[in-house]
Amino acid sequence: MQLHHSFSVFLVLFFLQHSLPVLAADDHKSKSKPDPPCTLHSPNSGSFFDLRPMSLRAPKEGTKPHKDERLVSWHARGHDYPANFTLNICAPVIEDVKDVVGVDRSRWQNVSAYYDYHGKTYSIGQQSSEPIFRGRKLVLNYTDGSPCSSTTNHRRSLHAVSSFARDRDDSDDDDDDDDDDKDDNGRNGHRKGSKGIRRKSTLISLLCERDPLAAKAAIAFVGASPDECTYFFELRSPAACGGVSSTSEGLGPGGVFGVIAVIAILVYLIGGLFYQRTVMHARGWRQLPNYTMWAGIGSFFRDMFIILTSSCGRVLPRARGYRSLSVANGNTGGSRGNRSDDENRLIDQLDEEWED
């Protein structure tokens, strides 16, 4: 028996030695797989962040949108900034954007953030589906928007409050428009012949919103850089709180433990059968390892089942039949009385014979 246990332990150790490196390699391979678009794992906590619920898509042609489906992109008020903003998360805006300043026509459909100013559309970033962590901050960055303005008048007009913009006279507006047109034409020429042109970009900081009654996403404009090249936004959403990935990322601790348990059971059965057949020369069911113990456990459960069923049979009411009818009529009582008389008569007869 000691030889049997030693042989089983040897087989278990052998299988574990060759299986654990394979499991570790598979787990490392699964972890090295890139995250799906608009998702990522935190390098600090390992939490899974899925921003896809905030990504809006235009309904397909011929299909009826759902009741709660949003049909417009996310909006952010500029407040003291003389323009409002339209954005989408990890996808182009739903609106049909046209005549974007300084952006090729083929790229209009990829604009993820823009604003309108003086009847012109300015892109502040192309689509990006790769959120990143900067320290502990989850951010999403859009780049390659419209060219940054290089004129002082344009910057001053964008920094001006709306009341000041309304008080400007028509001549100033015409001058600004002429400057914008000249600047736009110059930028178009620079974009084709120069690679060093600076373009507008957007930086969105995503914050966790744990209020269950809050909206799916709430975007607020924070500010812009002095040169009007970078725009900062703050987005609060439950999707930015992180969680556990719904997709399988390889075997977890429970899966590894289950694989080890299955391997140990197989080694126990195979090793026990081999030992009982070759060393103990057992045949039939006795080839199973520890057959006596398992047979005793089976007998124990069988006896417990019989005891429980018999106890339940006593508690359950018996079926009423002809015997109950005879008892109710008193026939059984009479037969029992006749039987007792016969027994007494036989005893008296035996006593008389004994006395003789």
Coordinates of C-alpha atoms in Angstrom, one line a residue:
M1 CA 0.0 0.0 0.0
Q2 CA 2.9 2.3 0.8
L3 CA 4.3 1.6 -2.7
H4 CA 0.9 2.5 -4.2
H5 CA 0.8 5.9 -2.5
S6 CA 4.4 6.7 -3.4
F7 CA 3.7 5.8 -7.1
S8 CA 0.6 8.0 -7.1
V9 CA 2.5 11.0 -5.6
F10 CA 5.2 10.6 -8.2
L11 CA 2.7 10.7 -11.0
V12 CA 0.9 13.8 -9.6
L13 CA 4.2 15.6 -9.3
F14 CA 5.2 14.6 -12.8
F15 CA 2.0 15.9 -14.4
L16 CA 2.1 19.1 -12.4
Q17 CA 5.6 19.8 -13.4
H18 CA 4.7 19.5 -17.1
S19 CA 1.3 21.1 -17.0
L20 CA 1.9 24.2 -14.9
P21 CA 4.4 25.8 -17.4
V22 CA 1.9 25.3 -20.2
L23 CA -0.9 27.0 -18.2
A24 CA 1.4 29.8 -17.3
A25 CA 2.4 30.3 -20.9
D26 CA -1.3 30.3 -22.0
D27 CA -2.2 32.8 -19.3
H28 CA 0.7 35.1 -20.2
K29 CA -0.3 34.9 -23.9
S30 CA -3.9 35.8 -23.1
K31 CA -2.8 38.8 -21.0
S32 CA -0.5 40.0 -23.8
K33 CA -3.4 40.2 -26.2
P34 CA -4.4 43.8 -27.0
D35 CA -7.6 45.2 -25.5
P36 CA -10.6 45.8 -27.8
P37 CA -11.0 49.3 -29.2
C38 CA -12.2 51.9 -26.6
T39 CA -11.3 49.6 -23.7
L40 CA -8.2 49.1 -21.6
H41 CA -6.9 47.6 -18.3
S42 CA -5.5 49.8 -15.6
P43 CA -1.8 49.2 -15.1
N44 CA -2.1 50.1 -11.4
S45 CA -5.2 48.2 -10.2
G46 CA -5.9 45.8 -13.2
S47 CA -9.5 47.1 -13.5
F48 CA -11.1 46.9 -16.9
F49 CA -12.5 50.1 -18.4
D50 CA -15.0 49.8 -21.2
L51 CA -16.0 53.2 -22.7
R52 CA -18.0 51.7 -25.5
P53 CA -21.4 52.4 -23.9
M54 CA -20.6 56.1 -24.3
S55 CA -19.8 55.7 -28.0
L56 CA -22.7 56.8 -30.1
R57 CA -23.5 55.4 -33.5
A58 CA -25.9 56.7 -36.1
P59 CA -28.9 54.3 -36.7
K60 CA -28.6 52.2 -39.9
E61 CA -30.8 53.2 -42.8
G62 CA -34.2 51.5 -42.8
T63 CA -34.0 50.5 -39.1
K64 CA -36.1 52.1 -36.4
P65 CA -34.0 53.4 -33.5
H66 CA -34.6 52.1 -30.0
K67 CA -36.6 54.1 -27.5
D68 CA -33.6 55.1 -25.3
E69 CA -31.1 55.4 -28.2
R70 CA -29.5 58.8 -28.5
L71 CA -29.7 60.3 -32.0
V72 CA -27.3 63.3 -31.5
S73 CA -23.7 63.5 -30.3
W74 CA -22.7 64.7 -26.8
H75 CA -22.7 68.5 -26.3
A76 CA -20.7 70.8 -24.1
R77 CA -21.5 74.4 -23.5
G78 CA -18.6 76.9 -23.9
H79 CA -20.0 79.3 -21.2
D80 CA -17.6 82.3 -21.4
Y81 CA -16.1 80.8 -24.6
P82 CA -17.9 82.1 -27.7
A83 CA -18.7 78.6 -29.1
N84 CA -20.3 75.3 -28.0
F85 CA -18.8 72.0 -28.6
T86 CA -20.0 68.7 -30.1
L87 CA -18.1 65.5 -29.3
N88 CA -18.4 61.7 -29.4
I89 CA -16.4 59.0 -27.6
C90 CA -14.2 56.7 -29.6
A91 CA -16.2 57.4 -32.7
P92 CA -17.0 60.2 -35.2
V93 CA -19.8 62.5 -34.4
I94 CA -23.3 61.5 -35.6
E95 CA -23.9 64.8 -37.3
D96 CA -23.0 65.3 -40.9
V97 CA -20.1 67.6 -40.7
K98 CA -19.1 69.5 -43.9
D99 CA -16.7 72.3 -44.9
V100 CA -14.4 71.7 -42.0
V101 CA -11.6 74.4 -42.0
G102 CA -8.2 73.0 -42.9
V103 CA -9.3 69.3 -43.1
D104 CA -9.5 67.3 -46.3
R105 CA -12.9 66.2 -47.5
S106 CA -12.0 62.5 -47.1
R107 CA -11.5 63.1 -43.3
W108 CA -14.7 65.0 -42.6
Q109 CA -16.4 61.7 -41.7
N110 CA -13.7 61.0 -39.0
V111 CA -14.2 64.2 -37.0
S112 CA -14.9 63.3 -33.3
A113 CA -15.0 66.8 -31.9
Y114 CA -15.7 70.2 -33.4
Y115 CA -17.3 73.6 -32.8
D116 CA -18.9 76.2 -35.1
Y117 CA -17.8 79.8 -35.0
H118 CA -18.9 82.6 -37.4
G119 CA -20.6 80.1 -39.7
K120 CA -17.4 78.0 -40.0
T121 CA -16.8 74.5 -38.6
Y122 CA -13.5 73.9 -36.8
S123 CA -12.4 70.3 -36.0
I124 CA -10.6 69.9 -32.7
G125 CA -9.7 66.2 -33.2
Q126 CA -10.0 63.1 -35.4
Q127 CA -11.4 59.8 -34.1
S128 CA -9.3 57.9 -31.6
S129 CA -10.3 54.6 -29.9
E130 CA -7.3 54.3 -27.6
P131 CA -7.8 55.7 -24.1
I132 CA -4.7 55.8 -22.0
F133 CA -3.6 56.3 -18.4
R134 CA -1.5 59.3 -17.4
G135 CA -0.6 58.3 -13.9
R136 CA -3.9 57.5 -12.3
K137 CA -5.9 59.7 -14.7
L138 CA -7.9 58.0 -17.5
V139 CA -7.8 60.3 -20.6
L140 CA -8.8 60.2 -24.3
N141 CA -6.9 62.3 -26.8
Y142 CA -8.1 63.5 -30.2
T143 CA -5.5 65.1 -32.6
D144 CA -5.2 66.3 -36.2
G145 CA -8.0 68.8 -36.1
S146 CA -8.1 72.1 -37.9
P147 CA -4.9 74.1 -38.1
C148 CA -4.2 76.3 -35.1
S149 CA -4.6 80.1 -35.7
S150 CA -1.5 82.2 -36.0
T151 CA -3.2 85.6 -36.0
T152 CA -3.6 87.7 -32.9
N153 CA -7.0 88.9 -34.0
H154 CA -8.4 85.4 -34.2
R155 CA -7.1 84.5 -30.7
R156 CA -8.5 87.7 -29.2
S157 CA -11.9 87.1 -30.8
L158 CA -12.0 83.5 -29.5
H159 CA -11.0 84.7 -26.0
A160 CA -13.6 87.5 -26.0
V161 CA -16.8 86.9 -24.1
S162 CA -20.1 86.8 -26.0
S163 CA -21.2 90.3 -24.9
F164 CA -18.0 91.8 -26.4
A165 CA -18.6 89.8 -29.5
R166 CA -22.1 91.2 -29.9
D167 CA -20.8 94.8 -29.5
R168 CA -18.3 94.6 -32.2
D169 CA -19.2 96.6 -35.3
D170 CA -19.7 95.1 -38.8
S171 CA -16.4 96.5 -40.0
D172 CA -14.4 94.5 -37.4
D173 CA -16.4 91.4 -38.3
D174 CA -15.5 91.9 -41.9
D175 CA -11.9 92.4 -41.1
D176 CA -11.8 89.3 -39.0
D177 CA -13.5 87.3 -41.7
D178 CA -11.0 88.5 -44.2
D179 CA -8.2 87.6 -41.9
D180 CA -9.7 84.1 -41.3
D181 CA -10.0 83.5 -45.0
K182 CA -6.5 84.6 -45.6
D183 CA -5.3 82.5 -42.7
D184 CA -7.3 79.5 -43.9
N185 CA -5.9 79.8 -47.4
G186 CA -2.4 80.1 -46.0
R187 CA -2.9 77.1 -43.8
N188 CA -4.2 75.0 -46.8
G189 CA -1.0 75.9 -48.6
H190 CA 1.2 75.1 -45.6
R191 CA -0.6 71.8 -45.1
K192 CA 0.2 70.6 -48.5
G193 CA 3.8 71.8 -48.6
S194 CA 4.8 71.7 -44.9
K195 CA 4.8 69.0 -42.3
G196 CA 5.4 71.3 -39.3
I197 CA 1.9 72.9 -39.2
R198 CA 0.3 72.7 -35.7
R199 CA -3.3 71.4 -35.5
K200 CA -6.0 71.6 -32.9
S201 CA -6.4 68.7 -30.4
T202 CA -8.8 67.6 -27.6
L203 CA -8.0 66.1 -24.2
I204 CA -10.9 64.5 -22.3
S205 CA -10.4 63.5 -18.7
L206 CA -12.7 60.6 -17.7
L207 CA -14.0 60.6 -14.1
C208 CA -16.0 58.0 -12.3
E209 CA -19.7 58.8 -11.6
R210 CA -21.2 56.4 -9.0
D211 CA -24.7 58.0 -8.9
P212 CA -27.1 55.3 -10.2
L213 CA -29.5 58.1 -11.4
A214 CA -26.9 60.0 -13.3
A215 CA -26.8 60.2 -17.1
K216 CA -24.8 57.8 -19.2
A217 CA -22.2 60.6 -19.8
A218 CA -21.9 64.3 -18.9
I219 CA -19.3 66.4 -20.6
A220 CA -18.1 69.8 -19.4
F221 CA -15.8 72.2 -21.1
V222 CA -12.8 73.1 -18.8
G223 CA -10.8 75.5 -21.0
A224 CA -8.4 75.9 -23.9
S225 CA -4.8 76.7 -24.2
P226 CA -3.8 80.3 -24.9
D227 CA -2.9 79.5 -28.5
E228 CA -6.3 77.8 -29.1
C229 CA -4.6 74.6 -30.0
T230 CA -5.7 72.3 -27.2
Y231 CA -9.1 72.0 -25.6
F232 CA -9.8 70.4 -22.3
F233 CA -12.9 68.6 -21.3
E234 CA -14.1 66.6 -18.3
L235 CA -16.4 63.6 -18.7
R236 CA -18.2 61.9 -15.8
S237 CA -19.8 58.5 -16.4
P238 CA -20.4 55.2 -14.7
A239 CA -18.4 53.6 -17.5
A240 CA -15.3 55.3 -16.2
C241 CA -15.5 53.5 -12.8
G242 CA -13.8 50.3 -14.1
G243 CA -14.8 46.7 -13.3
V244 CA -14.1 43.2 -14.4
S245 CA -13.7 42.2 -18.0
S246 CA -16.7 40.3 -19.4
T247 CA -14.5 38.5 -21.9
S248 CA -12.4 35.5 -21.0
E249 CA -8.8 36.6 -20.4
G250 CA -7.4 33.1 -19.8
L251 CA -7.5 30.9 -16.8
G252 CA -8.0 32.6 -13.4
P253 CA -7.1 31.2 -10.0
G254 CA -10.3 29.1 -10.0
G255 CA -9.6 27.7 -13.4
V256 CA -6.0 26.8 -12.5
F257 CA -7.2 25.0 -9.3
G258 CA -9.8 23.1 -11.3
V259 CA -7.3 21.9 -13.9
I260 CA -4.9 20.8 -11.1
A261 CA -7.8 18.9 -9.4
V262 CA -8.8 17.2 -12.6
I263 CA -5.2 16.1 -13.3
A264 CA -4.8 14.8 -9.7
I265 CA -8.0 12.7 -10.1
L266 CA -6.9 11.3 -13.4
V267 CA -3.5 10.5 -12.0
Y268 CA -5.1 8.8 -9.0
L269 CA -7.4 6.6 -11.2
I270 CA -4.8 5.7 -13.8
G271 CA -2.0 5.1 -11.4
G272 CA -4.3 3.1 -9.1
L273 CA -5.5 0.9 -11.9
F274 CA -2.0 0.3 -13.1
Y275 CA -0.8 -0.6 -9.6
Q276 CA -3.7 -2.9 -8.8
R277 CA -3.5 -4.7 -12.1
T278 CA 0.2 -5.2 -12.4
V279 CA 1.4 -5.4 -8.7
M280 CA -1.7 -6.8 -6.9
H281 CA -3.0 -8.8 -9.9
A282 CA -6.5 -7.6 -9.2
R283 CA -9.3 -8.1 -11.7
G284 CA -12.8 -6.7 -12.2
W285 CA -13.9 -3.9 -9.9
R286 CA -11.1 -4.6 -7.5
Q287 CA -8.7 -3.0 -9.9
L288 CA -10.1 0.4 -8.7
P289 CA -7.8 2.1 -6.2
N290 CA -9.0 1.7 -2.6
Y291 CA -11.9 -0.5 -3.8
T292 CA -12.7 -1.6 -0.2
M293 CA -13.1 2.0 1.0
W294 CA -15.3 3.1 -1.9
A295 CA -17.4 -0.1 -1.6
G296 CA -17.9 0.6 2.1
I297 CA -19.0 4.2 1.3
G298 CA -21.5 2.9 -1.2
S299 CA -22.9 0.4 1.4
F300 CA -23.1 3.2 3.9
F301 CA -25.2 5.4 1.6
R302 CA -27.4 2.4 0.6
D303 CA -28.1 1.6 4.3
M304 CA -28.9 5.3 5.0
F305 CA -31.3 5.4 2.1
I306 CA -33.1 2.2 3.4
I307 CA -33.3 3.6 6.9
L308 CA -34.7 7.0 5.7
T309 CA -37.3 5.4 3.3
S310 CA -38.5 3.0 6.0
S311 CA -38.8 5.8 8.5
C312 CA -40.8 7.8 5.9
G313 CA -43.0 4.7 5.3
R314 CA -44.0 4.6 8.9
V315 CA -44.9 8.2 9.0
L316 CA -47.1 8.1 5.9
P317 CA -50.7 7.0 6.3
R318 CA -51.5 3.5 5.2
A319 CA -53.9 2.8 2.4
R320 CA -57.4 1.8 3.4
G321 CA -58.5 -1.5 1.9
Y322 CA -60.5 -4.6 2.7
R323 CA -58.6 -5.2 5.9
S324 CA -59.7 -1.9 7.2
L325 CA -63.3 -2.7 6.3
S326 CA -63.1 -6.0 8.1
V327 CA -61.7 -4.3 11.1
A328 CA -64.5 -1.8 11.1
N329 CA -67.1 -4.6 10.9
G330 CA -65.6 -6.4 13.8
N331 CA -64.7 -9.5 11.8
T332 CA -61.0 -9.3 12.7
G333 CA -61.8 -9.1 16.3
G334 CA -63.9 -12.2 16.1
S335 CA -61.2 -14.2 14.3
R336 CA -58.7 -13.1 16.8
G337 CA -61.0 -14.3 19.6
N338 CA -61.5 -17.7 18.0
R339 CA -57.8 -18.1 17.5
S340 CA -57.1 -17.4 21.2
D341 CA -59.7 -19.9 22.2
D342 CA -58.1 -22.6 20.1
E343 CA -54.7 -21.8 21.6
N344 CA -56.2 -22.1 25.1
R345 CA -57.9 -25.4 24.3
L346 CA -54.6 -26.8 22.9
I347 CA -52.7 -25.7 26.0
D348 CA -55.3 -27.4 28.3
Q349 CA -55.0 -30.6 26.2
L350 CA -51.2 -30.6 26.5
D351 CA -51.5 -30.1 30.3
E352 CA -53.8 -33.0 30.6
E353 CA -51.5 -35.3 28.6
W354 CA -48.6 -34.1 30.8
E355 CA -50.5 -35.0 34.0
D356 CA -51.3 -38.4 32.7

